Tab-separated table of C-alpha atoms and ligand atoms in Angstrom:
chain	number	residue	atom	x	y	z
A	1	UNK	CA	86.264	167.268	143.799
A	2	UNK	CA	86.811	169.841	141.085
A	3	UNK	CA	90.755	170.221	140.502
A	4	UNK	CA	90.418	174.610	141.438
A	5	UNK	CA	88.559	172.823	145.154
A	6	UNK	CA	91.655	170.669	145.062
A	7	UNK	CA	93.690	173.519	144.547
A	8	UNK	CA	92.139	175.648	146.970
A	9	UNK	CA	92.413	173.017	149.969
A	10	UNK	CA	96.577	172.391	149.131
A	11	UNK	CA	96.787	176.245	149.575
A	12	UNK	CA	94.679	176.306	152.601
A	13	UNK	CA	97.609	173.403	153.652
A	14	UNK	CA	100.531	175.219	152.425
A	15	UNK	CA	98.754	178.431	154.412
A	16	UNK	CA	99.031	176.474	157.840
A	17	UNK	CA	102.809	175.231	156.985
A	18	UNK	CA	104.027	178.898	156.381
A	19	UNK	CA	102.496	179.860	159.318
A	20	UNK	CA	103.979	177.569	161.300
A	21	UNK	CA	107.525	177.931	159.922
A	22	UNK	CA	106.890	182.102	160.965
A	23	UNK	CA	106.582	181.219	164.795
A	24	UNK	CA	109.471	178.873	164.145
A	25	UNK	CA	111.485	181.780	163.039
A	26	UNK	CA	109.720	184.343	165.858
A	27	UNK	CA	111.028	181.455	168.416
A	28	UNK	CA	114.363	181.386	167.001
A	29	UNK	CA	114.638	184.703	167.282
A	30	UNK	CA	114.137	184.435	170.828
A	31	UNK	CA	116.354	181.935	171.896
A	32	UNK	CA	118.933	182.723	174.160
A	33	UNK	CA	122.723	181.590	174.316
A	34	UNK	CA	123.996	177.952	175.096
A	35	UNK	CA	123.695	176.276	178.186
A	36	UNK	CA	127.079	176.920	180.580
A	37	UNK	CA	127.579	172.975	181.735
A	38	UNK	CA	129.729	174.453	184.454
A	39	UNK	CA	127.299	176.415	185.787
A	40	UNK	CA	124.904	173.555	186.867
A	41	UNK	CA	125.458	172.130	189.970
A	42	UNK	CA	124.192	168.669	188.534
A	43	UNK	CA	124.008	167.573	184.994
A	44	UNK	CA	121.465	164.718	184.064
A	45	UNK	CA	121.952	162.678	181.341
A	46	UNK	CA	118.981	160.667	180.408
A	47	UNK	CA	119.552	157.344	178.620
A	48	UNK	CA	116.963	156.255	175.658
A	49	UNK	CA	118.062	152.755	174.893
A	50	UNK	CA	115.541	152.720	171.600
A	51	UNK	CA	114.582	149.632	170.069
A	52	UNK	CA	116.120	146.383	168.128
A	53	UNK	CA	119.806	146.514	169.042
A	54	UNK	CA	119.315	150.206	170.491
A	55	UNK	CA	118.966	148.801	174.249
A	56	UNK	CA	122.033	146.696	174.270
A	57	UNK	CA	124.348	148.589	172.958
A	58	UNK	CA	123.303	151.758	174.646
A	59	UNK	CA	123.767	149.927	178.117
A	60	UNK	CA	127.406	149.545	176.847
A	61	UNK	CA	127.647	153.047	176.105
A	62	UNK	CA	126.382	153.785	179.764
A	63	UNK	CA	128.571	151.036	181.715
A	64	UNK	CA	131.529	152.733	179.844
A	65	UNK	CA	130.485	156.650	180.872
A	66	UNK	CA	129.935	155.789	184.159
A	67	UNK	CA	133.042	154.040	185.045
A	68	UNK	CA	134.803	157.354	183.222
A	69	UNK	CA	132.513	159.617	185.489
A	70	UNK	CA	132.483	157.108	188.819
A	71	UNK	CA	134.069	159.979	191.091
A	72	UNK	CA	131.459	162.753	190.230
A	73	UNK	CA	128.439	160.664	189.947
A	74	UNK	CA	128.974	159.162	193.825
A	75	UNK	CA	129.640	163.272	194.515
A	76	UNK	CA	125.963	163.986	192.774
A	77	UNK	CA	127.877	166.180	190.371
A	78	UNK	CA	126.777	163.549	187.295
A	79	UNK	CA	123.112	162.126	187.798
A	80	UNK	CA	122.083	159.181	184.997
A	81	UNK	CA	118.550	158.433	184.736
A	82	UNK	CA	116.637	155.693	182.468
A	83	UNK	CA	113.870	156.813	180.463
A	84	UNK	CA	111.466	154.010	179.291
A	85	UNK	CA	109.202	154.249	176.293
A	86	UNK	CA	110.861	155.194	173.353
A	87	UNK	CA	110.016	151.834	171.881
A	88	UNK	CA	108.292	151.669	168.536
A	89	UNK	CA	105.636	149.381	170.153
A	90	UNK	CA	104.480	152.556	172.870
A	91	UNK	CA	105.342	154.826	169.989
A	92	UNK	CA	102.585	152.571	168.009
A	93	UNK	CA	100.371	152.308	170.362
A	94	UNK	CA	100.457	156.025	171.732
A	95	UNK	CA	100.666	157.336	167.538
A	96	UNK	CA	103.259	159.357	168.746
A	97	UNK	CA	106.652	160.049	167.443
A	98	UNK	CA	107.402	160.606	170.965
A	99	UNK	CA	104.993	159.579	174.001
A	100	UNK	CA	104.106	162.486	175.395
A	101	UNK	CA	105.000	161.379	179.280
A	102	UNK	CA	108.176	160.258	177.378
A	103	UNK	CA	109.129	163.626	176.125
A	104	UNK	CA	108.331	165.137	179.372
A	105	UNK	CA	111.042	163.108	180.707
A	106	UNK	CA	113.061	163.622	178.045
A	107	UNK	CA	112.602	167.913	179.083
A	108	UNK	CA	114.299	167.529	182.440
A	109	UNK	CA	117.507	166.000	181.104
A	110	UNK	CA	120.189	168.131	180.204
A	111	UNK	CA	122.095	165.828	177.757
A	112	UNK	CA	119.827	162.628	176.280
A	113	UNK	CA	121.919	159.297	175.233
A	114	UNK	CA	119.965	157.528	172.868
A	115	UNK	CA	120.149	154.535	171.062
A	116	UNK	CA	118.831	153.701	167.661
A	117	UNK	CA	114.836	153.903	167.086
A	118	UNK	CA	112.439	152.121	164.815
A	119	UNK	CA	111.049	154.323	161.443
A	120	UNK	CA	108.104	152.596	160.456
A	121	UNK	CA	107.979	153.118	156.422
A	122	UNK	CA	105.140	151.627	154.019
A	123	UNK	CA	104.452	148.251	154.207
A	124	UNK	CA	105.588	147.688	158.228
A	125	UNK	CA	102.842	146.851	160.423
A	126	UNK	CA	102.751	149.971	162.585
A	127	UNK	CA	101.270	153.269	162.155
A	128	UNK	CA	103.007	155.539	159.744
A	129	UNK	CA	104.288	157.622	163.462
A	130	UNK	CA	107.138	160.338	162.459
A	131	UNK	CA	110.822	159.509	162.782
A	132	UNK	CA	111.713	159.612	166.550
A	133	UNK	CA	115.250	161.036	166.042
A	134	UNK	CA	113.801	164.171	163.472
A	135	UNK	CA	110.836	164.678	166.200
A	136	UNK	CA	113.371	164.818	168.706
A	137	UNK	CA	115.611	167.152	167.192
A	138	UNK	CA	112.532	169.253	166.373
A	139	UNK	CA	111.287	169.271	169.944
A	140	UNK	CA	114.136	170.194	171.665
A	141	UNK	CA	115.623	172.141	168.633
A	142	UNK	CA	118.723	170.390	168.217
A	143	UNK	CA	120.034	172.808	165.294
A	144	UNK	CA	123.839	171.239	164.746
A	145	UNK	CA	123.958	167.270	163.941
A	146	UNK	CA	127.407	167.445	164.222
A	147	UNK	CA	129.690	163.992	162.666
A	148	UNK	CA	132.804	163.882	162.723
A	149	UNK	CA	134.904	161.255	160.788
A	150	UNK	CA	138.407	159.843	161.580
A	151	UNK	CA	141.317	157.818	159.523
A	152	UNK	CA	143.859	158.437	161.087
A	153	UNK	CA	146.443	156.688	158.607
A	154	UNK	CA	144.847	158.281	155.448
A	155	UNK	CA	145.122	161.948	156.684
A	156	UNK	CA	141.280	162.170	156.803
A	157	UNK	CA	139.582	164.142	159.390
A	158	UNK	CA	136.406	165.560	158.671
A	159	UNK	CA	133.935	166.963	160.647
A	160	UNK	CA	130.638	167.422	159.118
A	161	UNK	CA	127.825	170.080	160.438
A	162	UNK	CA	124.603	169.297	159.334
A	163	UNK	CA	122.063	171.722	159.642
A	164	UNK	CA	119.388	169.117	161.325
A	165	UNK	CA	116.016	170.687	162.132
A	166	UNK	CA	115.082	172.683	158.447
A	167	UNK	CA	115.408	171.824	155.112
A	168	UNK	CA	113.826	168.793	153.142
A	169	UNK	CA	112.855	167.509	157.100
A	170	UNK	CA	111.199	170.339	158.027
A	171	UNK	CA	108.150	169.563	156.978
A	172	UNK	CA	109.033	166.128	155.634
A	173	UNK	CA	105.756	164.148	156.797
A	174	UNK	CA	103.452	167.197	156.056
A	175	UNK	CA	104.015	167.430	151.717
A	176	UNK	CA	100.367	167.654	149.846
A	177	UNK	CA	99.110	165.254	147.853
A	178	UNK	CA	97.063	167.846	145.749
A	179	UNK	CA	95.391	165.339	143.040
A	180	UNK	CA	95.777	161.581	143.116
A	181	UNK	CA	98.203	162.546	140.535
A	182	UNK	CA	99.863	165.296	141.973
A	183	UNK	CA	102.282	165.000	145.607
A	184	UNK	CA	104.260	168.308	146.191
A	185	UNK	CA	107.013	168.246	149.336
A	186	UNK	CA	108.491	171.839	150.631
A	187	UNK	CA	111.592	172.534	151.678
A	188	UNK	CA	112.627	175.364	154.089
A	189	UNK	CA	115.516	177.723	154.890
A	190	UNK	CA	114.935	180.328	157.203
A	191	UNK	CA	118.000	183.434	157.618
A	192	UNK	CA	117.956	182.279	161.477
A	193	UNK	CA	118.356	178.641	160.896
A	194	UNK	CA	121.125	178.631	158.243
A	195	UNK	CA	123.295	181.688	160.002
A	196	UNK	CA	123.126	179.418	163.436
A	197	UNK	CA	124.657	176.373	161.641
A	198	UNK	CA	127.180	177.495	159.359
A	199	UNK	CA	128.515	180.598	162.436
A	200	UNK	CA	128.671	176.672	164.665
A	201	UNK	CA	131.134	175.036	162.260
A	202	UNK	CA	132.937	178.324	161.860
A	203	UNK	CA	133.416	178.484	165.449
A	204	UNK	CA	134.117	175.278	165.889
A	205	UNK	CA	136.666	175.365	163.019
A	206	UNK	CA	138.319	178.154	164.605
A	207	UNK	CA	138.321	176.431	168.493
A	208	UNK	CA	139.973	173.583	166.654
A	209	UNK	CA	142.861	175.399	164.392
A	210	UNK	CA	140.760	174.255	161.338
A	211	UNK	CA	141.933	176.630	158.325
A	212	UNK	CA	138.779	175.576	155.784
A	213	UNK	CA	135.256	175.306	155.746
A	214	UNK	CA	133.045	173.895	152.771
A	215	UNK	CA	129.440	174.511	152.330
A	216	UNK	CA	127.613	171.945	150.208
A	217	UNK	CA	124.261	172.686	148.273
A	218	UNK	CA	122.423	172.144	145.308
A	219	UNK	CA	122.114	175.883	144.575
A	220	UNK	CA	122.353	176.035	140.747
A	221	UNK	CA	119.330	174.224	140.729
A	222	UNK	CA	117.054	174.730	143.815
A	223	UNK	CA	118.120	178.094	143.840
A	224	UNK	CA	116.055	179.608	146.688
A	225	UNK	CA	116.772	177.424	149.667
A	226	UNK	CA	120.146	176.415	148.890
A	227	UNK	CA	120.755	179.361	147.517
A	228	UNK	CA	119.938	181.403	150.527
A	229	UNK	CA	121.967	178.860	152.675
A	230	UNK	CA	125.250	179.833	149.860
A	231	UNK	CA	124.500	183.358	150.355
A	232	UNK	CA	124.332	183.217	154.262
A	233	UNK	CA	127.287	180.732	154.034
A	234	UNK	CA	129.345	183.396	151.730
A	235	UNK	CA	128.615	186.848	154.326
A	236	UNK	CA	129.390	184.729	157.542
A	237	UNK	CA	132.562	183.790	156.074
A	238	UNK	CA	133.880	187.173	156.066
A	239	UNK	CA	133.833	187.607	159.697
A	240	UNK	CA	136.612	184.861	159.891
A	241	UNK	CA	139.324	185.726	157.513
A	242	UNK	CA	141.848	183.223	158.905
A	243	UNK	CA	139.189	180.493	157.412
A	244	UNK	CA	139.265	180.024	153.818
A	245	UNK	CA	135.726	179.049	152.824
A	246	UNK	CA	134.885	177.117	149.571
A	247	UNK	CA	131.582	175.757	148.427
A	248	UNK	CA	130.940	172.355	146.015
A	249	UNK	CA	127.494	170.657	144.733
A	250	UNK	CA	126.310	167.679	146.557
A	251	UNK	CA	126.775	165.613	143.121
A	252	UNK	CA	130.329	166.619	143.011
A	253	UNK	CA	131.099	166.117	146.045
A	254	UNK	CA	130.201	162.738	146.813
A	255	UNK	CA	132.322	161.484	144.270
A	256	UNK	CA	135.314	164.082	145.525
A	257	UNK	CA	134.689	162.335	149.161
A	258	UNK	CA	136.053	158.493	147.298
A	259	UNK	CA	139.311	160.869	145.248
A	260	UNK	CA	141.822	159.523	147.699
A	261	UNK	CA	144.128	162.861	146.465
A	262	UNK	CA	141.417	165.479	147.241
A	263	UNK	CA	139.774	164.427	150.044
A	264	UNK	CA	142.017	164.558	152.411
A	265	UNK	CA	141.819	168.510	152.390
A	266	UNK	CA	138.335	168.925	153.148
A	267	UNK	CA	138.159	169.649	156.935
A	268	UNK	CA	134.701	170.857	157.842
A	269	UNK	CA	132.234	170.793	155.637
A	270	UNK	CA	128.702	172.608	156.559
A	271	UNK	CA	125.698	171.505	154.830
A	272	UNK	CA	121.630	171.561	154.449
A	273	UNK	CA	119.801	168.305	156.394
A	274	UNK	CA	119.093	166.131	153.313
A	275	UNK	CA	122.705	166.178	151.722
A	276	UNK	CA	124.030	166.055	155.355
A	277	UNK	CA	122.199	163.158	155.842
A	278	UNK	CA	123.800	161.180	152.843
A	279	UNK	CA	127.390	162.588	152.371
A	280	UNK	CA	127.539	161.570	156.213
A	281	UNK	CA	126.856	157.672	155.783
A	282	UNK	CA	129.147	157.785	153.031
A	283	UNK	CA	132.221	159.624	154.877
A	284	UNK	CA	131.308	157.006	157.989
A	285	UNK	CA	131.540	153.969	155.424
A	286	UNK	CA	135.148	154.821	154.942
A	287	UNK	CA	136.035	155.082	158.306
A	288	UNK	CA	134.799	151.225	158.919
A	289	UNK	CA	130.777	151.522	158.455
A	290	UNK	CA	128.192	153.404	159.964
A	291	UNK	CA	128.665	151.017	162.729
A	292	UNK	CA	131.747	153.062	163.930
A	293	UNK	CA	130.374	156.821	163.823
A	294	UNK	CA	128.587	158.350	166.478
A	295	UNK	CA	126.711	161.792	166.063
A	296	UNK	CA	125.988	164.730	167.989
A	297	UNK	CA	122.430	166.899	167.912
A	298	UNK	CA	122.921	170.045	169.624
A	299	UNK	CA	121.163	172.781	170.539
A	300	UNK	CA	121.305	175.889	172.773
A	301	UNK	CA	119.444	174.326	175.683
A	302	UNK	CA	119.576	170.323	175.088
A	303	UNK	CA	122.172	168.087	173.580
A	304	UNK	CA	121.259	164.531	172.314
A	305	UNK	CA	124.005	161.847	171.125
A	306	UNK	CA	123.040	159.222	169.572
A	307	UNK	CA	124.134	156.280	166.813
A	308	UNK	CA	124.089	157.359	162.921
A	309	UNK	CA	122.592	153.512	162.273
A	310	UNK	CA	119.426	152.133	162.777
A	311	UNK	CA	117.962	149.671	164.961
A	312	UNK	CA	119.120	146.762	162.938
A	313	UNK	CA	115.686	144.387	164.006
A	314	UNK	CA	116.912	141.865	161.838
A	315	UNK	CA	119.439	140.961	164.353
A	316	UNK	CA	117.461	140.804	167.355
A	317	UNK	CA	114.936	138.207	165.328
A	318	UNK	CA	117.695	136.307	164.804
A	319	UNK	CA	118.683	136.645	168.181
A	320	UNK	CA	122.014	138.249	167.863
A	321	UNK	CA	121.860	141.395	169.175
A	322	UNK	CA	124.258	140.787	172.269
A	323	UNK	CA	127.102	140.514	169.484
A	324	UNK	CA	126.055	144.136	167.736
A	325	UNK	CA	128.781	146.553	167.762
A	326	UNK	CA	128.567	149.612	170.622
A	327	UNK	CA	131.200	151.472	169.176
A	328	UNK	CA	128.680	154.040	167.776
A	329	UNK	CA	127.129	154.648	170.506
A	330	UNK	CA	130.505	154.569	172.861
A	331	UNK	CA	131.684	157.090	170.422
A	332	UNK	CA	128.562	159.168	170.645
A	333	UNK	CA	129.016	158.906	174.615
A	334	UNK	CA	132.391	160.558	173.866
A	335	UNK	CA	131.315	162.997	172.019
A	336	UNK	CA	128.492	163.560	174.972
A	337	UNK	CA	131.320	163.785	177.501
A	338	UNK	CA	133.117	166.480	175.396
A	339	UNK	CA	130.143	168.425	174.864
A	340	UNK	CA	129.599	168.942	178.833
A	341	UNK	CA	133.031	169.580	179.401
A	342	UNK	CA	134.818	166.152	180.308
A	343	UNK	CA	137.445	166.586	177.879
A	344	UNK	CA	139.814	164.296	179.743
A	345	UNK	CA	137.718	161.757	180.029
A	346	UNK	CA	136.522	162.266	176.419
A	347	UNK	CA	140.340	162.120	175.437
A	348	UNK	CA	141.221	159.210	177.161
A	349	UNK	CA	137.710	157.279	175.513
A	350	UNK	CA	138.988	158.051	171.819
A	351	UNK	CA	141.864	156.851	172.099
A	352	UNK	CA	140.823	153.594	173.818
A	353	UNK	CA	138.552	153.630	170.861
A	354	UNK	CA	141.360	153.992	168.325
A	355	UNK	CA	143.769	150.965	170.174
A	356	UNK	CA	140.656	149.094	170.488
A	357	UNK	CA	139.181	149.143	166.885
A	358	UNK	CA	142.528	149.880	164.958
A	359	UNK	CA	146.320	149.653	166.261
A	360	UNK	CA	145.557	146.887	168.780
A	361	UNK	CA	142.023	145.249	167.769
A	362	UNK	CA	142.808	141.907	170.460
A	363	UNK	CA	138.913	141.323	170.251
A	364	UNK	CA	136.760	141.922	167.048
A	365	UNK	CA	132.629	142.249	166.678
A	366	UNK	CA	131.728	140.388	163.659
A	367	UNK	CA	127.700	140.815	164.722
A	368	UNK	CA	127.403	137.155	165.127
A	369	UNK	CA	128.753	134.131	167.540
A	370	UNK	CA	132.524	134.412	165.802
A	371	UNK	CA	133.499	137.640	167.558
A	372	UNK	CA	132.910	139.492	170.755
A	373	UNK	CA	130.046	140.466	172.342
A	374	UNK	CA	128.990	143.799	172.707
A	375	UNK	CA	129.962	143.992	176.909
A	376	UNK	CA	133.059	142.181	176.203
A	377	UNK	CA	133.941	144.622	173.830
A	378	UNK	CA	133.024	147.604	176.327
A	379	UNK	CA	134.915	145.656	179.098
A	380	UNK	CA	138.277	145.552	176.829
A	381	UNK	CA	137.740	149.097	176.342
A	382	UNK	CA	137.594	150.088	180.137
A	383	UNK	CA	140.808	147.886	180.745
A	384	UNK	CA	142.282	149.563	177.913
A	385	UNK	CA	141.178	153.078	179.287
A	386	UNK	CA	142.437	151.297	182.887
A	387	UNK	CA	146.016	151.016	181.689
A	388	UNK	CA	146.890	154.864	179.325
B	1	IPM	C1	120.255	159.803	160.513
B	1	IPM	C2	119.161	158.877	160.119
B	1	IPM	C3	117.826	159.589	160.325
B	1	IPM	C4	117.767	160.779	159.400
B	1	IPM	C5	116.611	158.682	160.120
B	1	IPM	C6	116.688	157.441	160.982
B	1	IPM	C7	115.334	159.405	160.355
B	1	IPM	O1	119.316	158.455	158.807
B	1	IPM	O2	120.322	160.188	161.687
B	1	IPM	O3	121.057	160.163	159.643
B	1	IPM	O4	117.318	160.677	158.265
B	1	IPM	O5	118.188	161.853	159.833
B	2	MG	MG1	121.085	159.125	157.882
């Protein structure tokens, strides 16, 4: 093919992309306000389990809500239902990010609990199928990844908002290779997109007495996206005076996250999906590994909470994934009970967390045969929650 007929067919491509991303923003547009929990006279809460270590540590995660929530669930209040299939051998077999029937199932949940889920990348022997967890934020437009990080005895308390359906993912698996020689990948900021995330960690700043927000971007250098993102970051700002609102680079900032005299001040820190994606496994390495974080997608109508780790198959082949930690996804069934308004019972889970994993730590998960396994873990943590 002639390189202006290879030329012409990457704009015909790029044609279909922008076109899409224009009823993204007509949708957005739209969308109404977030779901009132307490309005619902039942809330479902579908449970994913995933793949590799996802099912057994999710069924932790679910053993430990439901003892929390035992009183409304036997009043119908609190409803839990199992959804099968979001395994990366039906996702395989189905070439489906998400199996259809699966997403349908997905759709009548209010809040989804899901456990890790299988990316195949070159080389693996499935089909090149899109990331579950960015189809699923896509689907049900999950806007705010929301991951917070905790050391207590170092002062650090961060709580990062991570804009999670735009940016380098928006597009991600649909770049053009225009030549053999020649890949190009887009990334996209819409106004709608970045004013929803960055007015979410304002408000949630100001619910929670926070008296700084930091936006992080690249903008000296990709200067429209991130640049749009600053701008949008800089006129939002205004409308909460009592917030003082900074912005850093991505570079600088990842090496301001490891200055044990600065980073301590940051408190929430807003950011586009790529360098939320990276400055978050760093802050979670601090805090104990990405083992210990949990994360929360949320959107206006759905919520899902889910590990920041992946589905570690290694440990299943080697057949110990009964000894994988479920504090990730315990946590992220905290931060699911918070989210639709069990703030006691969210409470009472942290701190179990915190005596359980750092003041009083009388059983430890080493991911092998030399430490706890994954339900005696959740066990010690229902005692513990048994006896505040
Ligand atoms: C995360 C993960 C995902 C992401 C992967 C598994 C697609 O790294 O949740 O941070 O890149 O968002
Ligand atoms: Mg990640």
């Amino acid at each position: 093919m002639l390189n202006t007929d290879r030329i012409e067919a990457a704009k015909e491509q790029f044609g279909q992309l922008l076109a899409q991303q224009l009823k993204r923003v007509e949708e957005m547009k739209a969308q109404g306000d977030f779901i009132d929990y307490r309005a619902l006279d039942q809330i479902i809460i579908g449970v994913c389990g995933g793949d590799g270590i996802g099912p057994a540590i999710t069924a932790q995660s679910q053993r430990v809500l439901e003892y929390l929530l035992k009183d409304d669930i036997k009043s119908g209040k609190v409803v839990f239902r199992n959804i099968e299939g979001l395994t990366i051998e039906r996702r395989a077999a189905e070439n489906a990010a998400i199996p259809p029937a699966v997403l349908e199932e997905i759709k009548q949940c209010h809040v989804i609990l899901k456990g890790p889920t299988t990316t195949p990348r070159k080389g693996d022997p499935w089909p090149n199928v899109e990331s579950a967890n960015v189809a699923m934020r896509k689907e049900l437009d999950l806007f705010a990844n929301v991951r917070p990080v905790r050391i207590p005895d170092q002062g650090i308390d961060w709580t990062f908002y991570r804009e999670n359906t735009e940016g380098a993912y928006a597009v991600g698996s649909k770049g053009v290779h225009v030549t053999e020689d020649l890949g190009v990948d887009f990334t996209v900021v819409t106004s709608q997109g970045t004013e929803r995330i960055i007015r979410a960690a304002f408000e949630f700043a100001k619910a929670n007495k926070k008296t700084r927000v930091t936006a992080v971007t690249k903008a000296n250098i990709i200067k429209t996206t991130d640049g749009k993102f600053l701008d949008i970051f800089y006129s939002i700002a205004k409308e909460y005076p009592d917030i003082s609102a900074d912005d850093w680079y991505i570079d600088i900032m990842t090496a301001k996250l490891v200055d044990e005299k600065r980073r301590k001040d940051f408190q929430v820190v807003v950011l586009p999906n790529l360098y939320g994606d990276i400055i978050t496994d760093e802050a979670a390495e601090f805090q104990g590994g990405v083992g210990t974080a949990g994360s929360a997608n949320i959107g206006k109508r759905y919520a899902m909470f889910e590990a920041i780790h992946g589905s570690a198959p290694r440990m299943v082949k080697e057949g110990r994934d009964i000894y994988a930690d479920p504090c990730s996804m315990i946590r992220a069934g905290a931060m699911l009970l918070a989210h639709i308004g069990y703030n006691k019972e969210a409470d009472k889970l942290y701190k179990a967390l915190d005596i359980c994993t750092i003041t009083e730590k009388k059983l430890v998960l080493t991911g092998r045969d030399t430490g706890a396994t994954s339900e005696e873990f959740a066990d010690y943590i229902m005692d513990t929650i048994a006896k505040l």
